[in-house]
Amino acid sequence: LFLAFRRDETHFASANAAMHIMSSANFGQSWDFELSLAFGADVREPSFVSLNGNLVFTCFEAGTNPAAFEPKQVWRVQRLGLAHWTAPTPGNDPSEVPWEIKVRGGVAYMTSYKGNHYGSGASQIDVFIKKSNDGLQWDSVDPLHPAVYTGGVSEVGWEFDVNGDLYAVTRNEDGDASGWGSHVEAALPGLHDQR
């Protein structure tokens, strides 16, 4: 059992933020320290991918201004053994924010976003759906159309149904032509079967 958590004095960005990883071989009765990641900046969005016998941890580094949203770099580490992890490896796109990662049918899928989140003017946030066979290298599910949405949506929760169709709930926090709030989406029929 693995647990990752962000530690800082407040919810807001600072140079003191750190991400801690713990593990338990007895389902939470006792815990072992595994790893701390600190970049002298904010760190958020912890996520594990267990795939093909490997465990990969992903998070992203942001800025230090508590009044700004400043994504800077996605980081990934792979577990080699108890408290033994690879050095942090940067993701492909420094300003991309990973959101929800799940393994379905032996493939890892991730929703992510980048753009002027909380910015001024028209919202231009791109939402992506990517896949991976190892949790380290991520590619668009549709290379010809990497962004599946552009507008005010950032965070996207999702799941496949029994037919392999994708359903999603979005957080439309920056607003678009539909207003603000949330969207419920049914998209990319049969995506799960396009491995």
mmCIF file of N, CA and C in Angstrom, residues 78-194:
data_model
loop_
_atom_site.group_PDB
_atom_site.id
_atom_site.type_symbol
_atom_site.label_atom_id
_atom_site.label_comp_id
_atom_site.label_asym_id
_atom_site.label_seq_id
_atom_site.Cartn_x
_atom_site.Cartn_y
_atom_site.Cartn_z
ATOM 1 N N GLN A 78 10.468 6.306 -10.485
ATOM 2 C CA GLN A 78 10.081 4.896 -10.542
ATOM 3 C C GLN A 78 10.697 4.170 -9.363
ATOM 4 N N ARG A 79 9.896 3.331 -8.712
ATOM 5 C CA ARG A 79 10.373 2.597 -7.538
ATOM 6 C C ARG A 79 11.218 1.405 -7.974
ATOM 7 N N LEU A 80 12.395 1.288 -7.351
ATOM 8 C CA LEU A 80 13.297 0.177 -7.623
ATOM 9 C C LEU A 80 13.317 -0.827 -6.478
ATOM 10 N N GLY A 81 12.896 -0.392 -5.279
ATOM 11 C CA GLY A 81 12.874 -1.227 -4.087
ATOM 12 C C GLY A 81 12.505 -0.369 -2.900
ATOM 13 N N LEU A 82 12.474 -0.948 -1.713
ATOM 14 C CA LEU A 82 12.084 -0.208 -0.513
ATOM 15 C C LEU A 82 12.967 1.023 -0.345
ATOM 16 N N ALA A 83 12.326 2.199 -0.363
ATOM 17 C CA ALA A 83 13.008 3.491 -0.214
ATOM 18 C C ALA A 83 14.088 3.702 -1.275
ATOM 19 N N HIS A 84 13.953 3.031 -2.417
ATOM 20 C CA HIS A 84 14.922 3.156 -3.504
ATOM 21 C C HIS A 84 14.164 3.517 -4.778
ATOM 22 N N TRP A 85 14.332 4.758 -5.237
ATOM 23 C CA TRP A 85 13.619 5.289 -6.391
ATOM 24 C C TRP A 85 14.623 5.884 -7.371
ATOM 25 N N THR A 86 14.244 5.963 -8.620
ATOM 26 C CA THR A 86 15.084 6.635 -9.608
ATOM 27 C C THR A 86 15.118 8.135 -9.305
ATOM 28 N N ALA A 87 16.071 8.819 -9.900
ATOM 29 C CA ALA A 87 16.101 10.281 -9.821
ATOM 30 C C ALA A 87 14.884 10.834 -10.560
ATOM 31 N N PRO A 88 14.363 11.991 -10.142
ATOM 32 C CA PRO A 88 13.215 12.572 -10.840
ATOM 33 C C PRO A 88 13.519 12.835 -12.318
ATOM 34 N N THR A 89 12.595 12.416 -13.171
ATOM 35 C CA THR A 89 12.708 12.611 -14.616
ATOM 36 C C THR A 89 11.633 13.595 -15.052
ATOM 37 N N PRO A 90 11.995 14.624 -15.828
ATOM 38 C CA PRO A 90 10.978 15.583 -16.264
ATOM 39 C C PRO A 90 10.042 14.994 -17.303
ATOM 40 N N GLY A 91 8.784 15.432 -17.279
ATOM 41 C CA GLY A 91 7.811 15.034 -18.291
ATOM 42 C C GLY A 91 8.077 15.727 -19.614
ATOM 43 N N ASN A 92 7.322 15.347 -20.642
ATOM 44 C CA ASN A 92 7.532 15.885 -21.991
ATOM 45 C C ASN A 92 7.225 17.369 -22.089
ATOM 46 N N ASP A 93 6.151 17.822 -21.451
ATOM 47 C CA ASP A 93 5.699 19.210 -21.586
ATOM 48 C C ASP A 93 5.773 19.878 -20.221
ATOM 49 N N PRO A 94 6.687 20.837 -20.024
ATOM 50 C CA PRO A 94 6.900 21.417 -18.706
ATOM 51 C C PRO A 94 5.652 22.047 -18.076
ATOM 52 N N SER A 95 4.783 22.664 -18.872
ATOM 53 C CA SER A 95 3.648 23.392 -18.302
ATOM 54 C C SER A 95 2.372 22.556 -18.204
ATOM 55 N N GLU A 96 2.441 21.291 -18.561
ATOM 56 C CA GLU A 96 1.271 20.416 -18.495
ATOM 57 C C GLU A 96 0.999 20.013 -17.046
ATOM 58 N N VAL A 97 -0.262 19.979 -16.674
ATOM 59 C CA VAL A 97 -0.666 19.581 -15.326
ATOM 60 C C VAL A 97 -1.374 18.231 -15.415
ATOM 61 N N PRO A 98 -0.765 17.156 -14.898
ATOM 62 C CA PRO A 98 -1.453 15.861 -14.897
ATOM 63 C C PRO A 98 -2.603 15.894 -13.905
ATOM 64 N N TRP A 99 -3.718 15.273 -14.264
ATOM 65 C CA TRP A 99 -4.847 15.319 -13.339
ATOM 66 C C TRP A 99 -5.257 13.922 -12.873
ATOM 67 N N GLU A 100 -5.914 13.136 -13.709
ATOM 68 C CA GLU A 100 -6.371 11.828 -13.255
ATOM 69 C C GLU A 100 -5.734 10.731 -14.094
ATOM 70 N N ILE A 101 -5.099 9.777 -13.418
ATOM 71 C CA ILE A 101 -4.419 8.671 -14.087
ATOM 72 C C ILE A 101 -5.029 7.359 -13.596
ATOM 73 N N LYS A 102 -5.393 6.490 -14.544
ATOM 74 C CA LYS A 102 -5.940 5.178 -14.211
ATOM 75 C C LYS A 102 -5.375 4.149 -15.175
ATOM 76 N N VAL A 103 -5.283 2.917 -14.719
ATOM 77 C CA VAL A 103 -4.883 1.807 -15.589
ATOM 78 C C VAL A 103 -6.132 1.006 -15.919
ATOM 79 N N ARG A 104 -6.386 0.850 -17.214
ATOM 80 C CA ARG A 104 -7.533 0.092 -17.682
ATOM 81 C C ARG A 104 -7.081 -0.798 -18.840
ATOM 82 N N GLY A 105 -7.367 -2.085 -18.755
ATOM 83 C CA GLY A 105 -7.019 -3.002 -19.829
ATOM 84 C C GLY A 105 -5.528 -3.087 -20.088
ATOM 85 N N GLY A 106 -4.717 -2.920 -19.048
ATOM 86 C CA GLY A 106 -3.269 -3.009 -19.204
ATOM 87 C C GLY A 106 -2.615 -1.787 -19.803
ATOM 88 N N VAL A 107 -3.370 -0.691 -19.925
ATOM 89 C CA VAL A 107 -2.842 0.570 -20.454
ATOM 90 C C VAL A 107 -3.165 1.673 -19.442
ATOM 91 N N ALA A 108 -2.212 2.579 -19.227
ATOM 92 C CA ALA A 108 -2.452 3.730 -18.362
ATOM 93 C C ALA A 108 -3.008 4.869 -19.209
ATOM 94 N N TYR A 109 -4.051 5.530 -18.698
ATOM 95 C CA TYR A 109 -4.647 6.694 -19.352
ATOM 96 C C TYR A 109 -4.594 7.866 -18.383
ATOM 97 N N MET A 110 -4.403 9.068 -18.944
ATOM 98 C CA MET A 110 -4.287 10.266 -18.110
ATOM 99 C C MET A 110 -5.034 11.425 -18.761
ATOM 100 N N THR A 111 -5.782 12.170 -17.956
ATOM 101 C CA THR A 111 -6.260 13.472 -18.392
ATOM 102 C C THR A 111 -5.296 14.510 -17.828
ATOM 103 N N SER A 112 -5.050 15.543 -18.601
ATOM 104 C CA SER A 112 -4.144 16.611 -18.195
ATOM 105 C C SER A 112 -4.582 17.892 -18.878
ATOM 106 N N TYR A 113 -3.977 19.005 -18.478
ATOM 107 C CA TYR A 113 -4.329 20.280 -19.086
ATOM 108 C C TYR A 113 -3.154 21.249 -19.022
ATOM 109 N N LYS A 114 -3.210 22.269 -19.881
ATOM 110 C CA LYS A 114 -2.259 23.379 -19.809
ATOM 111 C C LYS A 114 -2.904 24.594 -20.453
ATOM 112 N N GLY A 115 -2.441 25.767 -20.046
ATOM 113 C CA GLY A 115 -2.980 27.008 -20.601
ATOM 114 C C GLY A 115 -3.080 28.072 -19.543
ATOM 115 N N ASN A 116 -3.863 29.099 -19.839
ATOM 116 C CA ASN A 116 -3.940 30.265 -18.956
ATOM 117 C C ASN A 116 -4.982 30.083 -17.858
ATOM 118 N N HIS A 117 -4.863 29.008 -17.090
ATOM 119 C CA HIS A 117 -5.762 28.737 -15.966
ATOM 120 C C HIS A 117 -5.662 29.884 -14.964
ATOM 121 N N TYR A 118 -6.802 30.415 -14.582
ATOM 122 C CA TYR A 118 -6.903 31.586 -13.692
ATOM 123 C C TYR A 118 -6.318 32.843 -14.327
ATOM 124 N N GLY A 119 -6.169 32.863 -15.644
ATOM 125 C CA GLY A 119 -5.612 34.027 -16.323
ATOM 126 C C GLY A 119 -6.692 35.040 -16.654
ATOM 127 N N SER A 120 -6.272 36.114 -17.290
ATOM 128 C CA SER A 120 -7.221 37.142 -17.708
ATOM 129 C C SER A 120 -7.541 36.948 -19.184
ATOM 130 N N GLY A 121 -8.651 37.517 -19.614
ATOM 131 C CA GLY A 121 -9.056 37.381 -21.006
ATOM 132 C C GLY A 121 -9.763 36.063 -21.261
ATOM 133 N N ALA A 122 -9.917 35.729 -22.538
ATOM 134 C CA ALA A 122 -10.621 34.503 -22.928
ATOM 135 C C ALA A 122 -9.856 33.280 -22.447
ATOM 136 N N SER A 123 -10.578 32.310 -21.937
ATOM 137 C CA SER A 123 -9.959 31.086 -21.441
ATOM 138 C C SER A 123 -9.413 30.262 -22.599
ATOM 139 N N GLN A 124 -8.173 29.877 -22.505
ATOM 140 C CA GLN A 124 -7.530 29.067 -23.536
ATOM 141 C C GLN A 124 -6.779 27.924 -22.871
ATOM 142 N N ILE A 125 -7.529 27.062 -22.199
ATOM 143 C CA ILE A 125 -6.940 25.892 -21.561
ATOM 144 C C ILE A 125 -7.166 24.698 -22.479
ATOM 145 N N ASP A 126 -6.106 23.962 -22.772
ATOM 146 C CA ASP A 126 -6.209 22.745 -23.563
ATOM 147 C C ASP A 126 -6.281 21.541 -22.640
ATOM 148 N N VAL A 127 -7.225 20.638 -22.905
ATOM 149 C CA VAL A 127 -7.359 19.389 -22.154
ATOM 150 C C VAL A 127 -6.875 18.254 -23.053
ATOM 151 N N PHE A 128 -6.105 17.331 -22.467
ATOM 152 C CA PHE A 128 -5.525 16.218 -23.210
ATOM 153 C C PHE A 128 -5.947 14.887 -22.595
ATOM 154 N N ILE A 129 -6.019 13.863 -23.426
ATOM 155 C CA ILE A 129 -6.145 12.484 -22.966
ATOM 156 C C ILE A 129 -4.963 11.732 -23.566
ATOM 157 N N LYS A 130 -4.143 11.170 -22.684
ATOM 158 C CA LYS A 130 -2.932 10.485 -23.127
ATOM 159 C C LYS A 130 -2.932 9.052 -22.623
ATOM 160 N N LYS A 131 -2.056 8.242 -23.219
ATOM 161 C CA LYS A 131 -1.940 6.852 -22.786
ATOM 162 C C LYS A 131 -0.470 6.483 -22.683
ATOM 163 N N SER A 132 -0.221 5.412 -21.905
ATOM 164 C CA SER A 132 1.149 4.970 -21.680
ATOM 165 C C SER A 132 1.162 3.476 -21.426
ATOM 166 N N ASN A 133 2.218 2.825 -21.874
ATOM 167 C CA ASN A 133 2.402 1.408 -21.593
ATOM 168 C C ASN A 133 3.358 1.164 -20.439
ATOM 169 N N ASP A 134 3.980 2.254 -19.926
ATOM 170 C CA ASP A 134 4.935 2.080 -18.827
ATOM 171 C C ASP A 134 4.799 3.116 -17.718
ATOM 172 N N GLY A 135 3.908 4.098 -17.862
ATOM 173 C CA GLY A 135 3.738 5.142 -16.851
ATOM 174 C C GLY A 135 4.781 6.231 -16.923
ATOM 175 N N LEU A 136 5.736 6.102 -17.819
ATOM 176 C CA LEU A 136 6.814 7.086 -17.952
ATOM 177 C C LEU A 136 6.681 7.906 -19.231
ATOM 178 N N GLN A 137 6.467 7.240 -20.342
ATOM 179 C CA GLN A 137 6.317 7.910 -21.630
ATOM 180 C C GLN A 137 4.830 7.977 -21.976
ATOM 181 N N TRP A 138 4.324 9.200 -22.208
ATOM 182 C CA TRP A 138 2.910 9.409 -22.471
ATOM 183 C C TRP A 138 2.715 9.986 -23.868
ATOM 184 N N ASP A 139 1.737 9.452 -24.600
ATOM 185 C CA ASP A 139 1.426 9.915 -25.951
ATOM 186 C C ASP A 139 -0.070 10.181 -26.063
ATOM 187 N N SER A 140 -0.424 11.100 -26.930
ATOM 188 C CA SER A 140 -1.825 11.420 -27.164
ATOM 189 C C SER A 140 -2.565 10.203 -27.698
ATOM 190 N N VAL A 141 -3.813 10.006 -27.253
ATOM 191 C CA VAL A 141 -4.611 8.909 -27.808
ATOM 192 C C VAL A 141 -4.946 9.179 -29.271
ATOM 193 N N ASP A 142 -4.942 10.450 -29.677
ATOM 194 C CA ASP A 142 -5.172 10.830 -31.071
ATOM 195 C C ASP A 142 -4.113 11.852 -31.459
ATOM 196 N N PRO A 143 -2.986 11.408 -32.001
ATOM 197 C CA PRO A 143 -1.893 12.339 -32.321
ATOM 198 C C PRO A 143 -2.298 13.474 -33.265
ATOM 199 N N LEU A 144 -3.319 13.256 -34.105
ATOM 200 C CA LEU A 144 -3.764 14.311 -35.016
ATOM 201 C C LEU A 144 -4.559 15.388 -34.301
ATOM 202 N N HIS A 145 -5.127 15.058 -33.140
ATOM 203 C CA HIS A 145 -5.918 16.009 -32.362
ATOM 204 C C HIS A 145 -5.538 15.870 -30.884
ATOM 205 N N PRO A 146 -4.344 16.326 -30.501
ATOM 206 C CA PRO A 146 -3.900 16.099 -29.119
ATOM 207 C C PRO A 146 -4.787 16.776 -28.066
ATOM 208 N N ALA A 147 -5.282 17.978 -28.350
ATOM 209 C CA ALA A 147 -6.192 18.646 -27.412
ATOM 210 C C ALA A 147 -7.620 18.217 -27.727
ATOM 211 N N VAL A 148 -8.309 17.641 -26.737
ATOM 212 C CA VAL A 148 -9.685 17.197 -26.954
ATOM 213 C C VAL A 148 -10.690 18.291 -26.620
ATOM 214 N N TYR A 149 -10.197 19.396 -26.024
ATOM 215 C CA TYR A 149 -11.056 20.514 -25.653
ATOM 216 C C TYR A 149 -10.167 21.734 -25.457
ATOM 217 N N THR A 150 -10.682 22.918 -25.816
ATOM 218 C CA THR A 150 -10.012 24.179 -25.518
ATOM 219 C C THR A 150 -11.065 25.142 -24.997
ATOM 220 N N GLY A 151 -10.791 25.753 -23.853
ATOM 221 C CA GLY A 151 -11.734 26.693 -23.255
ATOM 222 C C GLY A 151 -11.442 26.878 -21.787
ATOM 223 N N GLY A 152 -12.489 26.789 -20.947
ATOM 224 C CA GLY A 152 -12.348 27.077 -19.525
ATOM 225 C C GLY A 152 -12.191 25.876 -18.627
ATOM 226 N N VAL A 153 -12.199 24.675 -19.198
ATOM 227 C CA VAL A 153 -12.087 23.449 -18.414
ATOM 228 C C VAL A 153 -10.627 23.160 -18.094
ATOM 229 N N SER A 154 -10.393 22.685 -16.859
ATOM 230 C CA SER A 154 -9.044 22.249 -16.482
ATOM 231 C C SER A 154 -9.104 20.788 -16.035
ATOM 232 N N GLU A 155 -9.603 20.530 -14.860
ATOM 233 C CA GLU A 155 -9.588 19.189 -14.274
ATOM 234 C C GLU A 155 -10.697 18.316 -14.862
ATOM 235 N N VAL A 156 -10.345 17.087 -15.225
ATOM 236 C CA VAL A 156 -11.302 16.168 -15.843
ATOM 237 C C VAL A 156 -11.203 14.809 -15.163
ATOM 238 N N GLY A 157 -12.305 14.372 -14.549
ATOM 239 C CA GLY A 157 -12.425 13.020 -14.017
ATOM 240 C C GLY A 157 -13.113 12.158 -15.059
ATOM 241 N N TRP A 158 -12.733 10.883 -15.157
ATOM 242 C CA TRP A 158 -13.237 10.071 -16.263
ATOM 243 C C TRP A 158 -13.306 8.598 -15.891
ATOM 244 N N GLU A 159 -14.031 7.858 -16.737
ATOM 245 C CA GLU A 159 -14.080 6.403 -16.620
ATOM 246 C C GLU A 159 -14.619 5.824 -17.922
ATOM 247 N N PHE A 160 -14.226 4.573 -18.209
ATOM 248 C CA PHE A 160 -14.776 3.827 -19.331
ATOM 249 C C PHE A 160 -15.996 3.043 -18.876
ATOM 250 N N ASP A 161 -16.975 2.871 -19.780
ATOM 251 C CA ASP A 161 -18.083 1.974 -19.473
ATOM 252 C C ASP A 161 -17.744 0.575 -20.000
ATOM 253 N N VAL A 162 -18.689 -0.358 -19.889
ATOM 254 C CA VAL A 162 -18.416 -1.743 -20.283
ATOM 255 C C VAL A 162 -18.173 -1.886 -21.777
ATOM 256 N N ASN A 163 -18.611 -0.907 -22.583
ATOM 257 C CA ASN A 163 -18.387 -0.938 -24.023
ATOM 258 C C ASN A 163 -17.078 -0.269 -24.437
ATOM 259 N N GLY A 164 -16.351 0.291 -23.462
ATOM 260 C CA GLY A 164 -15.124 0.988 -23.782
ATOM 261 C C GLY A 164 -15.317 2.445 -24.129
ATOM 262 N N ASP A 165 -16.546 2.975 -23.977
ATOM 263 C CA ASP A 165 -16.800 4.388 -24.231
ATOM 264 C C ASP A 165 -16.370 5.212 -23.021
ATOM 265 N N LEU A 166 -15.887 6.398 -23.290
ATOM 266 C CA LEU A 166 -15.356 7.273 -22.252
ATOM 267 C C LEU A 166 -16.414 8.270 -21.792
ATOM 268 N N TYR A 167 -16.572 8.384 -20.481
ATOM 269 C CA TYR A 167 -17.439 9.397 -19.879
ATOM 270 C C TYR A 167 -16.597 10.250 -18.948
ATOM 271 N N ALA A 168 -16.897 11.543 -18.906
ATOM 272 C CA ALA A 168 -16.072 12.456 -18.119
ATOM 273 C C ALA A 168 -16.928 13.529 -17.460
ATOM 274 N N VAL A 169 -16.444 14.008 -16.332
ATOM 275 C CA VAL A 169 -16.996 15.182 -15.665
ATOM 276 C C VAL A 169 -15.871 16.198 -15.597
ATOM 277 N N THR A 170 -16.154 17.421 -16.042
ATOM 278 C CA THR A 170 -15.116 18.440 -16.094
ATOM 279 C C THR A 170 -15.369 19.535 -15.064
ATOM 280 N N ARG A 171 -14.317 20.224 -14.724
ATOM 281 C CA ARG A 171 -14.406 21.405 -13.864
ATOM 282 C C ARG A 171 -14.179 22.621 -14.756
ATOM 283 N N ASN A 172 -15.266 23.306 -15.074
ATOM 284 C CA ASN A 172 -15.218 24.478 -15.954
ATOM 285 C C ASN A 172 -15.075 25.725 -15.089
ATOM 286 N N GLU A 173 -13.924 25.869 -14.487
ATOM 287 C CA GLU A 173 -13.692 26.923 -13.503
ATOM 288 C C GLU A 173 -13.363 28.275 -14.139
ATOM 289 N N ASP A 174 -12.853 28.255 -15.367
ATOM 290 C CA ASP A 174 -12.475 29.509 -16.022
ATOM 291 C C ASP A 174 -13.555 30.033 -16.959
ATOM 292 N N GLY A 175 -14.560 29.208 -17.230
ATOM 293 C CA GLY A 175 -15.678 29.647 -18.060
ATOM 294 C C GLY A 175 -15.428 29.500 -19.550
ATOM 295 N N ASP A 176 -16.497 29.188 -20.285
ATOM 296 C CA ASP A 176 -16.457 29.143 -21.742
ATOM 297 C C ASP A 176 -17.831 29.556 -22.261
ATOM 298 N N ALA A 177 -18.132 29.236 -23.501
ATOM 299 C CA ALA A 177 -19.411 29.651 -24.093
ATOM 300 C C ALA A 177 -20.609 29.089 -23.340
ATOM 301 N N SER A 178 -20.427 27.973 -22.624
ATOM 302 C CA SER A 178 -21.526 27.366 -21.874
ATOM 303 C C SER A 178 -21.693 27.981 -20.486
ATOM 304 N N GLY A 179 -20.764 28.825 -20.081
ATOM 305 C CA GLY A 179 -20.803 29.427 -18.748
ATOM 306 C C GLY A 179 -19.702 28.866 -17.872
ATOM 307 N N TRP A 180 -20.029 28.649 -16.582
ATOM 308 C CA TRP A 180 -19.084 28.104 -15.610
ATOM 309 C C TRP A 180 -19.739 26.931 -14.900
ATOM 310 N N GLY A 181 -18.951 26.155 -14.211
ATOM 311 C CA GLY A 181 -19.482 25.033 -13.449
ATOM 312 C C GLY A 181 -18.849 23.732 -13.865
ATOM 313 N N SER A 182 -19.651 22.821 -14.421
ATOM 314 C CA SER A 182 -19.148 21.519 -14.846
ATOM 315 C C SER A 182 -19.804 21.107 -16.151
ATOM 316 N N HIS A 183 -19.122 20.235 -16.866
ATOM 317 C CA HIS A 183 -19.690 19.565 -18.031
ATOM 318 C C HIS A 183 -19.732 18.076 -17.731
ATOM 319 N N VAL A 184 -20.737 17.400 -18.258
ATOM 320 C CA VAL A 184 -20.742 15.944 -18.283
ATOM 321 C C VAL A 184 -20.594 15.557 -19.744
ATOM 322 N N GLU A 185 -19.555 14.779 -20.040
ATOM 323 C CA GLU A 185 -19.199 14.478 -21.421
ATOM 324 C C GLU A 185 -19.280 12.978 -21.698
ATOM 325 N N ALA A 186 -19.692 12.642 -22.891
ATOM 326 C CA ALA A 186 -19.591 11.278 -23.407
ATOM 327 C C ALA A 186 -18.839 11.412 -24.717
ATOM 328 N N ALA A 187 -17.634 10.836 -24.765
ATOM 329 C CA ALA A 187 -16.784 11.128 -25.917
ATOM 330 C C ALA A 187 -15.938 9.931 -26.290
ATOM 331 N N LEU A 188 -15.359 9.987 -27.478
ATOM 332 C CA LEU A 188 -14.385 9.008 -27.966
ATOM 333 C C LEU A 188 -14.897 7.577 -27.832
ATOM 334 N N PRO A 189 -15.997 7.242 -28.515
ATOM 335 C CA PRO A 189 -16.537 5.875 -28.400
ATOM 336 C C PRO A 189 -15.492 4.818 -28.703
ATOM 337 N N GLY A 190 -15.465 3.801 -27.871
ATOM 338 C CA GLY A 190 -14.569 2.682 -28.092
ATOM 339 C C GLY A 190 -13.108 2.985 -27.850
ATOM 340 N N LEU A 191 -12.779 4.093 -27.202
ATOM 341 C CA LEU A 191 -11.378 4.454 -26.959
ATOM 342 C C LEU A 191 -10.619 3.335 -26.265
ATOM 343 N N HIS A 192 -11.269 2.709 -25.310
ATOM 344 C CA HIS A 192 -10.605 1.670 -24.527
ATOM 345 C C HIS A 192 -10.164 0.499 -25.404
ATOM 346 N N ASP A 193 -10.846 0.305 -26.523
ATOM 347 C CA ASP A 193 -10.506 -0.812 -27.404
ATOM 348 C C ASP A 193 -9.468 -0.447 -28.463
ATOM 349 N N GLN A 194 -9.010 0.815 -28.487
ATOM 350 C CA GLN A 194 -8.043 1.252 -29.480
ATOM 351 C C GLN A 194 -6.629 1.200 -28.916
#
